[in-house]
Structures are given as C-alpha cells and as structure tokens.
Coordinates of C-alpha atoms in Angstrom, one line a residue:
Chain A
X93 CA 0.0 -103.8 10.3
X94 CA 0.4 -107.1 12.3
X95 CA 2.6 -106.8 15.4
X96 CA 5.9 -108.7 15.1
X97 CA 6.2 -111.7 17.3
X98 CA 8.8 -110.3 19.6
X99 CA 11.5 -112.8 20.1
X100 CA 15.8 -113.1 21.0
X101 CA 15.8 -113.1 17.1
X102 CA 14.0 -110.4 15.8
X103 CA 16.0 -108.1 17.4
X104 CA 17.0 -105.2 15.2
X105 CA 20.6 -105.5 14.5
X106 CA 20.5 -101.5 13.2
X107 CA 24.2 -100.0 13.2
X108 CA 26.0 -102.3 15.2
X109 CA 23.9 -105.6 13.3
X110 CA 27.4 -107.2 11.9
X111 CA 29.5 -106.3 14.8
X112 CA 27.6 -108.2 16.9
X113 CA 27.1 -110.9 14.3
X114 CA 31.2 -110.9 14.1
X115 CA 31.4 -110.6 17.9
X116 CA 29.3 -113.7 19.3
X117 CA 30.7 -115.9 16.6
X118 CA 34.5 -114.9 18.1
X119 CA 33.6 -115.3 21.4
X120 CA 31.9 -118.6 20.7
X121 CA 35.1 -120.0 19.2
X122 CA 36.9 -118.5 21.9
X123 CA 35.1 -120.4 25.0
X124 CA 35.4 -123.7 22.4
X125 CA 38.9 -122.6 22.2
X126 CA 39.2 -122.5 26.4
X127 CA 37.3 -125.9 26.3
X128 CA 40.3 -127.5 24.4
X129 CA 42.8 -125.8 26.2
X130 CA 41.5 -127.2 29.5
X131 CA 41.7 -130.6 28.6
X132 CA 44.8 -130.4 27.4
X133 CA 46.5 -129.0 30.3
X134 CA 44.8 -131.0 32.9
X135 CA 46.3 -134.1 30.1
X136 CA 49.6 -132.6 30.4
X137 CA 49.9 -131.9 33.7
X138 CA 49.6 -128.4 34.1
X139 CA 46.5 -128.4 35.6
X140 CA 45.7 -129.8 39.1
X141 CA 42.5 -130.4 37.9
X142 CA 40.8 -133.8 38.1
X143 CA 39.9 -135.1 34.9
X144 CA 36.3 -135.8 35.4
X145 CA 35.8 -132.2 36.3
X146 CA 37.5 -130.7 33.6
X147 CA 35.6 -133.2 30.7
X148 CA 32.4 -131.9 32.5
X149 CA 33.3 -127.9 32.9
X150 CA 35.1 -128.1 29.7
X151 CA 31.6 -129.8 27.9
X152 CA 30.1 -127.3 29.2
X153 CA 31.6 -124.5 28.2
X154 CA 31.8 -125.9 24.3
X155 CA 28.6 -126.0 24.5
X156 CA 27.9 -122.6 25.7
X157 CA 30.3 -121.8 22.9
X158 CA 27.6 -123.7 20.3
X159 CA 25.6 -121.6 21.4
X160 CA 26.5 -118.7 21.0
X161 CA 27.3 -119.3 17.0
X162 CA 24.6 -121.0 16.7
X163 CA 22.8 -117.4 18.0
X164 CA 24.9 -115.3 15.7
X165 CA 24.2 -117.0 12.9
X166 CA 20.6 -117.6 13.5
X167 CA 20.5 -113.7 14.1
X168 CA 22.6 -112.9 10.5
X169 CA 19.9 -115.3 9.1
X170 CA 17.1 -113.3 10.1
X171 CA 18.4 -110.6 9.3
X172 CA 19.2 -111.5 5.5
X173 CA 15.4 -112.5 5.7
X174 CA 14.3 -109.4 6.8
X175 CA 16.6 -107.0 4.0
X176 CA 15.3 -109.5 1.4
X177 CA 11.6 -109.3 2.3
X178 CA 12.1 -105.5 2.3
X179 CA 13.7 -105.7 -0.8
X180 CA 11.2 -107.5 -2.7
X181 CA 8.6 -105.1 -0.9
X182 CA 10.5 -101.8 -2.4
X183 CA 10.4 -103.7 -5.8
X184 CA 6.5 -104.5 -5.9
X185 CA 6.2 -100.4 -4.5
X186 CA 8.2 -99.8 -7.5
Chain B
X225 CA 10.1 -90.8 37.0
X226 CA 12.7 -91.1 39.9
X227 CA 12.7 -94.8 39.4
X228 CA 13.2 -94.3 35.8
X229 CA 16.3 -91.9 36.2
X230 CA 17.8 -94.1 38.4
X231 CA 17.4 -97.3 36.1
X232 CA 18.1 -95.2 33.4
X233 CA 21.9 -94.2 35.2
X234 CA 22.4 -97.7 36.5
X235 CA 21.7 -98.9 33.1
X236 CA 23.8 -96.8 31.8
X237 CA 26.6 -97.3 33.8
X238 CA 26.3 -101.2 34.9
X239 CA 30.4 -101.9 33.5
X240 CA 31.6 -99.8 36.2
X241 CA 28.9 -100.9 38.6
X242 CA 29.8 -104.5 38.0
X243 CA 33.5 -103.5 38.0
X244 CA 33.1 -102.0 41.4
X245 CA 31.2 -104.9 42.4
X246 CA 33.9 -107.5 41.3
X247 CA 36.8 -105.4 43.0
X248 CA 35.2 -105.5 46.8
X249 CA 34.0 -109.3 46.2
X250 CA 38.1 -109.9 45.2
X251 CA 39.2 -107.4 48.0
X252 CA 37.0 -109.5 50.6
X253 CA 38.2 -113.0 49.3
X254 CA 42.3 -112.5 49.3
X255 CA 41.5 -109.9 52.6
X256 CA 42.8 -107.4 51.0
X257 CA 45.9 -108.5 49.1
X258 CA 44.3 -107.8 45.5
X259 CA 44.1 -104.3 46.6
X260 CA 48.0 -103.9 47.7
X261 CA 50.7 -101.2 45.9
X262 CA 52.2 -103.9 44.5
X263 CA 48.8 -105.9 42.8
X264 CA 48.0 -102.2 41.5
X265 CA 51.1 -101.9 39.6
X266 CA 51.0 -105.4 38.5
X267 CA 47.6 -105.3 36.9
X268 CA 48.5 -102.1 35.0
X269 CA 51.8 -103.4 33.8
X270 CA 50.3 -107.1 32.9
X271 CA 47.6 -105.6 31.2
X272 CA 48.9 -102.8 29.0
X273 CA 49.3 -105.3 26.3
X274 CA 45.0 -105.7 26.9
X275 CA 44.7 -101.6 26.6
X276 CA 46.5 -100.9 24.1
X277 CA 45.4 -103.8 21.5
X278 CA 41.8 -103.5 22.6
X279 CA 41.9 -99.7 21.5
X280 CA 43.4 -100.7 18.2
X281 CA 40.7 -103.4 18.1
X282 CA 38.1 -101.1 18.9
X283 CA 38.8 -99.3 15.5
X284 CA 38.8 -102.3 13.4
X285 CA 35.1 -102.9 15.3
X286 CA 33.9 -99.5 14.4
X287 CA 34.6 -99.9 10.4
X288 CA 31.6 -102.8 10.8
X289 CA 32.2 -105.5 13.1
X290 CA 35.4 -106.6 11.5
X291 CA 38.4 -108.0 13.6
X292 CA 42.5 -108.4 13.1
X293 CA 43.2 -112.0 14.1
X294 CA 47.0 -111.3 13.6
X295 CA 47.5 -108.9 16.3
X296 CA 49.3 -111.7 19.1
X297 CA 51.3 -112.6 15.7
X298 CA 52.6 -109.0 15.2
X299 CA 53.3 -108.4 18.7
X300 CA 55.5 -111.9 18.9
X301 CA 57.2 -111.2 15.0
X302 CA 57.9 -107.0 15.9
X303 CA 58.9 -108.0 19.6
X304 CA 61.2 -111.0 18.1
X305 CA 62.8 -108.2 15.2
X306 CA 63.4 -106.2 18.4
X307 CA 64.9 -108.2 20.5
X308 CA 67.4 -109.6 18.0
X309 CA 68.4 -106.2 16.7
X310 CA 69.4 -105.2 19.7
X311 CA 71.1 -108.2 21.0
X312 CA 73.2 -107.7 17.6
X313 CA 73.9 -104.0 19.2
X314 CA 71.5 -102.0 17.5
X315 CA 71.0 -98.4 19.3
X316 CA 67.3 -99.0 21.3
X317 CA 65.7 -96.5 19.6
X318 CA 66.8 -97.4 16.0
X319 CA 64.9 -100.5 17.3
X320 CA 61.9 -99.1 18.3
X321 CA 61.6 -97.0 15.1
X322 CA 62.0 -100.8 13.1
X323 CA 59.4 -102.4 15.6
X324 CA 56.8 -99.8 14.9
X325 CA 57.7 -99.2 11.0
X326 CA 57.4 -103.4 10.9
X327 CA 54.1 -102.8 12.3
X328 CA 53.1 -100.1 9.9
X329 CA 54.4 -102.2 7.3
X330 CA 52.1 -105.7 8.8
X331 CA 49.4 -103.6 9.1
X332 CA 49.7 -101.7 5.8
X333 CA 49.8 -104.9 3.5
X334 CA 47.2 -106.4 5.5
X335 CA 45.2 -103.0 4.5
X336 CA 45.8 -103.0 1.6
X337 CA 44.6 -106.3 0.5
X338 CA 41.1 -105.5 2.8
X339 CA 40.3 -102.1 1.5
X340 CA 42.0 -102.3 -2.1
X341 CA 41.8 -106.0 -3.1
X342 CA 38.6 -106.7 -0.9
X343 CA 39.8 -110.2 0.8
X344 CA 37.6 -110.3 3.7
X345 CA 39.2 -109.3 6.6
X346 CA 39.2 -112.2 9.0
X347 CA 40.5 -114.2 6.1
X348 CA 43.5 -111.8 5.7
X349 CA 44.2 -111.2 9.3
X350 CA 44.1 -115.0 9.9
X351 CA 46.3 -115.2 7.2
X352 CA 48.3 -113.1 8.8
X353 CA 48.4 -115.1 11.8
X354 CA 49.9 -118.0 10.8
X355 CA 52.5 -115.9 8.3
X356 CA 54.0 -113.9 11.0
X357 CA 53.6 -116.9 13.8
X358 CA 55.8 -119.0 11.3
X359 CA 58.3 -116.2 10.8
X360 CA 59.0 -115.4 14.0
X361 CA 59.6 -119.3 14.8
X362 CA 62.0 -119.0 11.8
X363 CA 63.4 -115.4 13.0
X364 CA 64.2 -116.8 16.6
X365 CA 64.8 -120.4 15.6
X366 CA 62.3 -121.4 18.5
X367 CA 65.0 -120.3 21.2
X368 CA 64.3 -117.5 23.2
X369 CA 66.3 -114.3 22.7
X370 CA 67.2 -112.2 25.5
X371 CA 67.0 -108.4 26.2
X372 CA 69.8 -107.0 28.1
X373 CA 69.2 -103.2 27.5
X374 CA 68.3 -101.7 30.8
X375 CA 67.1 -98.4 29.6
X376 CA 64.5 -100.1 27.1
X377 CA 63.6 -102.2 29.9
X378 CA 63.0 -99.0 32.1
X379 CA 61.1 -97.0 29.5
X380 CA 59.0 -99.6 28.2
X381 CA 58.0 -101.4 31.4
X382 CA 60.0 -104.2 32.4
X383 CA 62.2 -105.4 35.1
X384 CA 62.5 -103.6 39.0
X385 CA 63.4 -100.0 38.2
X386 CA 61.1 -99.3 35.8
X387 CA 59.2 -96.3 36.9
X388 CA 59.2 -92.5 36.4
X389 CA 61.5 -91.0 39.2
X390 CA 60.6 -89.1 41.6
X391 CA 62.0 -85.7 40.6
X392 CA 60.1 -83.8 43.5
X393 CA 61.9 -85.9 46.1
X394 CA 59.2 -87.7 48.2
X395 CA 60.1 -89.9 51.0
X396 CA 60.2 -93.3 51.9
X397 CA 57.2 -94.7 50.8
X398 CA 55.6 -92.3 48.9
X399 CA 56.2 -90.9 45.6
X400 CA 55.5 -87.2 45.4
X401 CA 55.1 -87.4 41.8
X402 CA 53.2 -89.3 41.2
X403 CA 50.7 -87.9 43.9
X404 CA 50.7 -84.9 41.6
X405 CA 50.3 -86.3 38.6
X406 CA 47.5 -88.0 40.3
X407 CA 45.7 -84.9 41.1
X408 CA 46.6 -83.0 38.3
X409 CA 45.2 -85.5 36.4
X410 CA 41.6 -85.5 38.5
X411 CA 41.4 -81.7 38.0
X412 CA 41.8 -81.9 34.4
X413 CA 39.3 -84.5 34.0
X414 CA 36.4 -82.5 36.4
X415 CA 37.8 -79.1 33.7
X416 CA 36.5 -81.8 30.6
X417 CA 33.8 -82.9 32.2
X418 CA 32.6 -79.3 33.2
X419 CA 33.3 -77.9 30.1
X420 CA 31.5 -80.8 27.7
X421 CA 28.3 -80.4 29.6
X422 CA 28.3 -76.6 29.4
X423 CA 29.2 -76.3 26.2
X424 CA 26.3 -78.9 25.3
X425 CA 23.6 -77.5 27.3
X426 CA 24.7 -74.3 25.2
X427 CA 24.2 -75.8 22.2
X428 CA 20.6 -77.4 23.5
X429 CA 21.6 -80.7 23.5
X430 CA 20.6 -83.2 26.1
X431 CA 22.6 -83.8 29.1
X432 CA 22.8 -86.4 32.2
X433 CA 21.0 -84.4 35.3
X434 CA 23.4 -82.7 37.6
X435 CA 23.5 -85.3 40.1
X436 CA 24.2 -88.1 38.3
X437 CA 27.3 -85.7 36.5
X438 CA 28.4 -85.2 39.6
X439 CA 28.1 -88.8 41.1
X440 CA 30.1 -90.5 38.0
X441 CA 32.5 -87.7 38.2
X442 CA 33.1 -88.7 42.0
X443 CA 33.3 -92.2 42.1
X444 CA 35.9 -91.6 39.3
X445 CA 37.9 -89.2 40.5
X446 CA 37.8 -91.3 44.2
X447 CA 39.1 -94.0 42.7
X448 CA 42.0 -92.0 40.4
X449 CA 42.6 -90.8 43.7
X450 CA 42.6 -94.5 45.0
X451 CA 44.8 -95.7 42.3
X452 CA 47.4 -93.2 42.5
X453 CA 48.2 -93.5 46.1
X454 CA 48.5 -97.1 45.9
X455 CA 51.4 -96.2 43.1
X456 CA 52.5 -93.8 45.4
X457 CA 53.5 -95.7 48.2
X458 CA 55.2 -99.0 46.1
X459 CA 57.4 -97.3 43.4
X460 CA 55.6 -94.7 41.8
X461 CA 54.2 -94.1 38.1
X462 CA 55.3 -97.8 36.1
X463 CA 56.3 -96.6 32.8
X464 CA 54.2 -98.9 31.0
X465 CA 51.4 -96.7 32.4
X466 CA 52.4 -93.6 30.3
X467 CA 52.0 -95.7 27.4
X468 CA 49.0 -96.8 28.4
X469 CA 47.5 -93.6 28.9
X470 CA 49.1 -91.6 26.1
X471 CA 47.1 -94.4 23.7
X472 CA 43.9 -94.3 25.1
X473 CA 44.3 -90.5 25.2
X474 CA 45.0 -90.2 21.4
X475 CA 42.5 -92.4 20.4
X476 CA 39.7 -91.5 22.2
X477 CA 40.1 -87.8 21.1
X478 CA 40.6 -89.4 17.6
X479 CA 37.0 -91.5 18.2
X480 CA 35.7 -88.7 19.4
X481 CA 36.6 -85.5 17.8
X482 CA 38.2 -86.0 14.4
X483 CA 36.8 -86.3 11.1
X484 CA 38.1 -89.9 10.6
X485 CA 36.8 -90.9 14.1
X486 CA 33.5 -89.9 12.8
X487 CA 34.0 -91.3 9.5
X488 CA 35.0 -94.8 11.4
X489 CA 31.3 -94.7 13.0
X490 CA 29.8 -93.7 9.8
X491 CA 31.5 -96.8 7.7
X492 CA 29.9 -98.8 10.6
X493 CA 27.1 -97.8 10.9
X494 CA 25.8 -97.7 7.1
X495 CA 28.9 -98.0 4.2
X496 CA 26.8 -97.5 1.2
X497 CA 25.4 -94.1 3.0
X498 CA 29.1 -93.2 3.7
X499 CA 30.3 -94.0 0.0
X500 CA 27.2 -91.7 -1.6
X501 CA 28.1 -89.3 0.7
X502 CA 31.2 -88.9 -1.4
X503 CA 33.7 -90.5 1.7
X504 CA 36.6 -92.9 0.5
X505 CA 35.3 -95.9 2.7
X506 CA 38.8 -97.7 1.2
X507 CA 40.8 -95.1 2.6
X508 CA 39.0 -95.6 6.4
X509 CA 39.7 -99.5 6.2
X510 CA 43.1 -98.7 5.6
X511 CA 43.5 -96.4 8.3
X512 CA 42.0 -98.7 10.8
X513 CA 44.2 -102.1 10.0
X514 CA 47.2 -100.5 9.6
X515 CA 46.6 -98.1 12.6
X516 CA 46.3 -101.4 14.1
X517 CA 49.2 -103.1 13.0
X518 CA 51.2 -99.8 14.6
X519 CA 50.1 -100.4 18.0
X520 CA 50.5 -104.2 17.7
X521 CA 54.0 -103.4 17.6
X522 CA 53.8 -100.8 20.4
X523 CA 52.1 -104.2 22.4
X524 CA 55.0 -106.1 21.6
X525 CA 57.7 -103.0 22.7
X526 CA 56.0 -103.4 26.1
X527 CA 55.8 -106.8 26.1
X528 CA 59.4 -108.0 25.2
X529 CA 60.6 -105.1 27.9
X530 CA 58.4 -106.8 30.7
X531 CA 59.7 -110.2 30.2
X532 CA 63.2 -108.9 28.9
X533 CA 62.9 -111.7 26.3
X534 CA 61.5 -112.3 23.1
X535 CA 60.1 -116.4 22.2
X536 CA 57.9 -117.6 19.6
X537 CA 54.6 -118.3 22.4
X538 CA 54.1 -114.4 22.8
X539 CA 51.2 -113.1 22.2
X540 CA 49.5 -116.2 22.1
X541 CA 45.8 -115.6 22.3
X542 CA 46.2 -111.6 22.7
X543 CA 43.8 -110.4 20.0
X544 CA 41.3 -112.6 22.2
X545 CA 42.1 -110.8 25.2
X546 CA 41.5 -108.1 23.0
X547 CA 38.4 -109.2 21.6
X548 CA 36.6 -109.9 24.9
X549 CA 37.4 -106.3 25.8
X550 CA 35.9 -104.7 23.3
X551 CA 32.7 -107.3 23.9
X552 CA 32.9 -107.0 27.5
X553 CA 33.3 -103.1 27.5
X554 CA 30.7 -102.4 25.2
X555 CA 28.0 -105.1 26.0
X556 CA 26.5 -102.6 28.4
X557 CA 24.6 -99.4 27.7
X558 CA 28.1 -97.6 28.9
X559 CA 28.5 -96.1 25.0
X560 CA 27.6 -99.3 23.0
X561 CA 30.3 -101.0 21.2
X562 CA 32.2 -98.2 20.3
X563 CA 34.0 -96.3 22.8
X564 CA 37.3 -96.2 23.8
X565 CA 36.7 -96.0 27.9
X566 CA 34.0 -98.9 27.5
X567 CA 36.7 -100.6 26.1
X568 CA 38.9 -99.7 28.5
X569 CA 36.8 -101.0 31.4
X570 CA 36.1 -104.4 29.8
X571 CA 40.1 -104.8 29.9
X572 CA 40.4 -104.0 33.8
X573 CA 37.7 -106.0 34.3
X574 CA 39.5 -109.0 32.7
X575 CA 42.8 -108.2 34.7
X576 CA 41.0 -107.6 37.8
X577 CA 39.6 -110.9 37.5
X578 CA 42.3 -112.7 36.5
X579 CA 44.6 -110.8 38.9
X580 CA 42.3 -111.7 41.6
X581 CA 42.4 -115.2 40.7
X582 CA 46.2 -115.6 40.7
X583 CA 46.0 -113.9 44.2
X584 CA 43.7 -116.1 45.1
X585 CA 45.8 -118.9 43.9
X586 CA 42.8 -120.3 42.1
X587 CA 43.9 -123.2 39.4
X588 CA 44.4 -122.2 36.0
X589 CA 41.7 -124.7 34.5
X590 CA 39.2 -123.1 37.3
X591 CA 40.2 -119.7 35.9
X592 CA 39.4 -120.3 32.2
X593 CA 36.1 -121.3 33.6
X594 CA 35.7 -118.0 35.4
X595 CA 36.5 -116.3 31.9
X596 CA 34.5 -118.2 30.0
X597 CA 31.6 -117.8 32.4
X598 CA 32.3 -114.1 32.4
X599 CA 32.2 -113.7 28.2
X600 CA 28.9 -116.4 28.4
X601 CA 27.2 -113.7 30.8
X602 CA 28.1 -110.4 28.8
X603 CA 26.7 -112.3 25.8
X604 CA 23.3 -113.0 27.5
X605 CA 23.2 -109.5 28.9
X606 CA 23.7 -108.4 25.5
X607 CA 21.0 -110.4 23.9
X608 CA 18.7 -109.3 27.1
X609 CA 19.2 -106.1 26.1
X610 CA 18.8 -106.3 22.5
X611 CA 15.7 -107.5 23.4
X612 CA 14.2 -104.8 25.5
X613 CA 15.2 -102.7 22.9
X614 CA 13.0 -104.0 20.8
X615 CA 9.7 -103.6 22.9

C-alpha cells in the first residue's frame, strides 16, 4: 500500500472530525468579527488607538480569520473525499 | 524513556503549564497587582458568566461539534424577564424559578426543532439569536431596568456584600471560612484523586506514574490553597463562586459518570453506531440544547445581580467567550475537546488575560489583538498536533 503524503490536511478528523470542523470555522468568524469591532471603535472614539494601526492589526487579524475557514473547510473537503473514496472502495469489495 | 515520560506529561498538561506561565508573566508586568484579593475575586465574579456557559457549551460540543449561538440572547431576554418581574414586586425566588423555566422553555423549543424537526443547529440557535435579542429590546423598550433587591444581589453575586459570611468568626482580614472550605476542599480532591487511581490500577487499567499523580495533584492543591487565601483576606467566598462550582461539579460528574454523559461522547463520536446500538440519539440532542438553555438563564441570574441591571447589550458576544473556552481548553492534549476542567481552564485563561490587561491598563483595541492572537495560536497548536498525530 502507498504511504499517504502526510500533510496539515490529511489529518484524520476520527471522533472529534466535525467538532473541529465546526470549531475553526467559529473562531475564524470570531477574529473577523474582532477585526470589525476594532475599527469601529477606534472610528467612534472609544479606542485610543491610531487609525493606521488598527487598519493594519485589524487586516491582519481578518486575515488570520480567512484562514482559519479557509482550513476548516479545506479539512471537511478532504474528508468527504476520503468517506467517498472509501465508499466506492466498500462498493467494488461488494 | 525519561524524556518520553516527561514530554508525554508536559504534553499532556501544556493548558495549565501555559496557564501558569501567563499568570507569573501578568504578576511580573502589573508587579504584583493582578495577583491581589481583590483581582482574585474579580476574575471569578467577572467570569462566572465564561464557566458556566462554557460547560453548557461543552455539551452541545460533545453531541458532534454542534454550537448554541443564542446563549448571550437567552442570558440578556431571561435576565431582562427577571429584572422586570421583580421591579413589578415579584418575590426573588418566584423570579428565579421564571428565569430558569424561560430557559428551559428557550432551550426546549430550540431542541425540539434540532432533534425532532432536524433544522441544523447553528441555523436554529442563530435563529434564536436574533428572536430573543429582538424581544428583549421590545421587553425593556431599549431602557435599562434596574435591580433593587439586595438579597438577590447577595446570593447571586452582585454589588459589595455579596459573599458567604463568615459564620466561624475570623478576624480582620481573614475569613475563617472560607480558609476551611479551602482546605476541606483540597482534602476532598487528594480523597478523588487517590481513590480513582486505586480503584483503576484494580481494575488493570492504565494509570499516570506516581510522580507525575503526585506533581499535578500538588501544583493543584498549591494553588487551591493560593486562591483561597487570597479570598480569605478581601471578603471571603463571593457567592457567584458557589454557583460556579456547584455547575462544574454537576456536570462533570454528569460527563463523567452517567449514562447520558457517556451517551453525549458516543453521539459524538459516531451517531449511526449510537442509533444501531438501539440509543435515542433525538433524545441526547434534546437533553443537551435545552440543558443549555437552563444554564443560560442561570448566566443571566448572575449577570443581572453583578450589574444590578438588566439592558438589551447583555450578553453580547457571550457564547463566543464561550466558544473560545471550549477551543482553548481542549486544543491541548489535557482531555481533548471534551472535558469539563479543560474547559474550565480555557475560561481562566481568557479572564486572566483579560483581567491582566485591564490591570495593566492596556487599550481595548490592543486587547482584542491579544485575544485574537491567543485563539490564532490554539488553532495552530491544534493543527500541529493533529499532525503528529498522524505520523
């Protein structure tokens, strides 16, 4: 059997595969979430914050929040892949 | 093999580690002042909210990754019900009973339509959030409704006087009681502790080596110890902290040792294997969405007794500060995703930080960063992980 190319994606999601699916795709919206929330209270006043450096930190942290969907859903895409090769493998057994 | 045991322990216990870590780096930046009676009793009665929701949270997790976006909703609509039944004179604990029975009834409906009707659950619980946002904007008219009952306010948390007396008369500046309870509550955790790893190296299963029992049951007990003379010397046990602990007490025996604790992991873990095993995977949904809807309401108790008000902004972003517990807490090897102290120590770790942060006097925009950067690093520490697994 050929050894898996091991990679951040083919990890296996076993028992907690959808939790952690579920999981990055909150937290990513959340740090997008924080982003927003930044710039508006530096806007509004609240913060002391200069502007520059919260349209850079807050960038960034969209970003990371990208990211980190984009990484969950990659991984629930790989995983589908993987049931539905096993799948059709169990089905040629058969 | 030394080098193994000891990654194996760090590994195994890097939350508190990195807990530990982020306490002295905060004790060393405010000199000190993060560590004061005072701070203690703060973080615990700022946080409870974090504790309790994240344990309710924790259960919605287990059933399969699923979340309640409607908790911060609850708490606000439950806390404003509250609040305005007992402005209209409403005995306090006819109130609580309507609180928690509006919970039930949230969390029920929203149960209902996950396990029975099959409406995925974010969509439903995001439903749910903007429903009972709107309705406690209508509820409270967007004014802010006072709470003048001082005994609610001193059983629930809130306000200057609300901590357990001290019935065994200590003196000035340090609380006899709560000393006890402190070391009452030590001895019964080394009398657990003992007695699950006797009873499991009876039974042949694997245990941790004697010296690294012994080591996590000192650094825990040391800092019990830690914690409850710090209480001891401001004004004793805040009552906010009995809730706290009588939750994660329940639950954790419930995650632990009950049948529908085990049945949440199973549903988790593999639902089509639970349902041919002949378990009602409809009936665990509904247990763990409108378990959570019950200590929503218990959240917003606590909450409209600290700020002795009720307003429609409450609980804004709470089921996130619940959320990044759970994550937090369980994106080490301490347990995995599913236990109830991991969970725990992901939500000190949050209030530590921001605690330290306020001390510090740190600006608020700098402090999202902080959080952010924190969730960002749990992540990759999770996908690390994940990976290593896998080799």
């Amino acid at each position: 059997m050929d050894k898996e190319k091991k990679s951040i994606f083919n990890a296996p999601l076993n028992m907690d595969g959808s939790t952690r699916v579920t999981l990055l795709v909150v937290v990513g919206g959340y740090l997008i979430y924080m982003a927003y929330q930044m710039v508006r209270d530096t806007l509004s006043g609240v913060s002391s914050m200069g502007l520059t450096t919260t349209l850079i930190l807050a960038g960034l942290m969209a970003l990371a929040g990208i990211a980190v969907i984009g990484y969950g859903v990659c991984l629930w895409s790989f995983s589908r892949k993987k049931k539905d090769e096993q799948k059709s493998e169990e089905t040629d057994e058969e | 093999m030394t080098k193994t045991k000891v990654m194996n322990w760090l590994q195994k216990n890097t939350m508190i580690l990195i807990l530990v870590l982020v306490v002295l780096f905060f004790t060393w930046q405010t000199q000190g002042k993060i560590l004061l009676p005072q701070n203690i009793t703060n973080l615990i009665a700022q946080n409870a909210y974090v504790f309790i929701l994240a344990t309710g949270m924790l259960l919605c997790i287990l059933t399969g990754g699923n979340i309640d976006l409607s908790v911060g909703s609850v708490v606000c609509f439950a806390g404003a019900v509250g609040a305005l039944l007992m402005a209209k004179g409403m005995n306090m604990w006819l109130a609580v009973l309507v609180m928690l029975a509006i919970g039930l009834l949230v969390g029920g409906l929203q149960a209902f339509c996950i396990a029975y009707i099959h409406v995925p659950p974010f969509i439903t619980t995001l439903a749910g959030q903007l429903i009972f946002r709107g309705l406690s904007n209508v509820i409270l008219n967007g004014r802010t409704q006072t709470v003048n009952v001082q005994m609610f306010k001193d059983v629930f948390g809130g306000g200057a006087t609300c901590y357990v007396p001290d019935l065994l008369g200590g003196g000035e500046g340090m609380n006899l009681l709560c000393l006890v309870v402190g070391i009452i509550a030590c001895v019964i955790y080394l009398a657990l502790t003992a007695r699950t790893r006797i009873t499991r190296i009876k039974k042949g299963y694997a245990v941790d080596s004697l010296v690294s029992t012994i080591v996590r049951s000192v650094v825990i007990v040391a800092v019990l110890m830690f914690v409850t003379v710090k209480l001891s010397q401001y004004k004793g046990i805040p009552s906010a902290l009995i809730w706290v602990a009588l939750v994660v007490a329940v639950y954790a025996y419930i995650t632990s040792k009950t049948t529908m604790g085990r049945y949440l992991y199973a549903v988790g873990g593999n639902e089509k294997a639970t349902k041919l095993s002949g378990i009602d995977t409809r009936k665990v949904y509904f247990f763990a969405y409108t378990n959570m809807g019950f200590l929503a309401a218990l959240a917003g108790i606590l909450t409209i007794a600290r700020m002795a008000s009720a307003q429609p902004t409450y609980g804004d972003s709470y089921e996130m500060d619940a959320i990044s517990s759970c994550f937090i807490g369980g994106a080490s090897a301490y347990g995995g995703v599913g236990t109830v102290p991991g969970v725990i120590i992901g939500a000190v770790l949050m209030g530590v930080i921001n605690l330290g942060m306020s001390v510090m006097g740190i600006d608020q925009n700098f402090q999202k960063v902080v959080k952010g950067a924190v969730l960002l690093a749990a992540v990759i520490f999770d996908v690390i992980s994940k990976r290593n697994d896998t080799k």
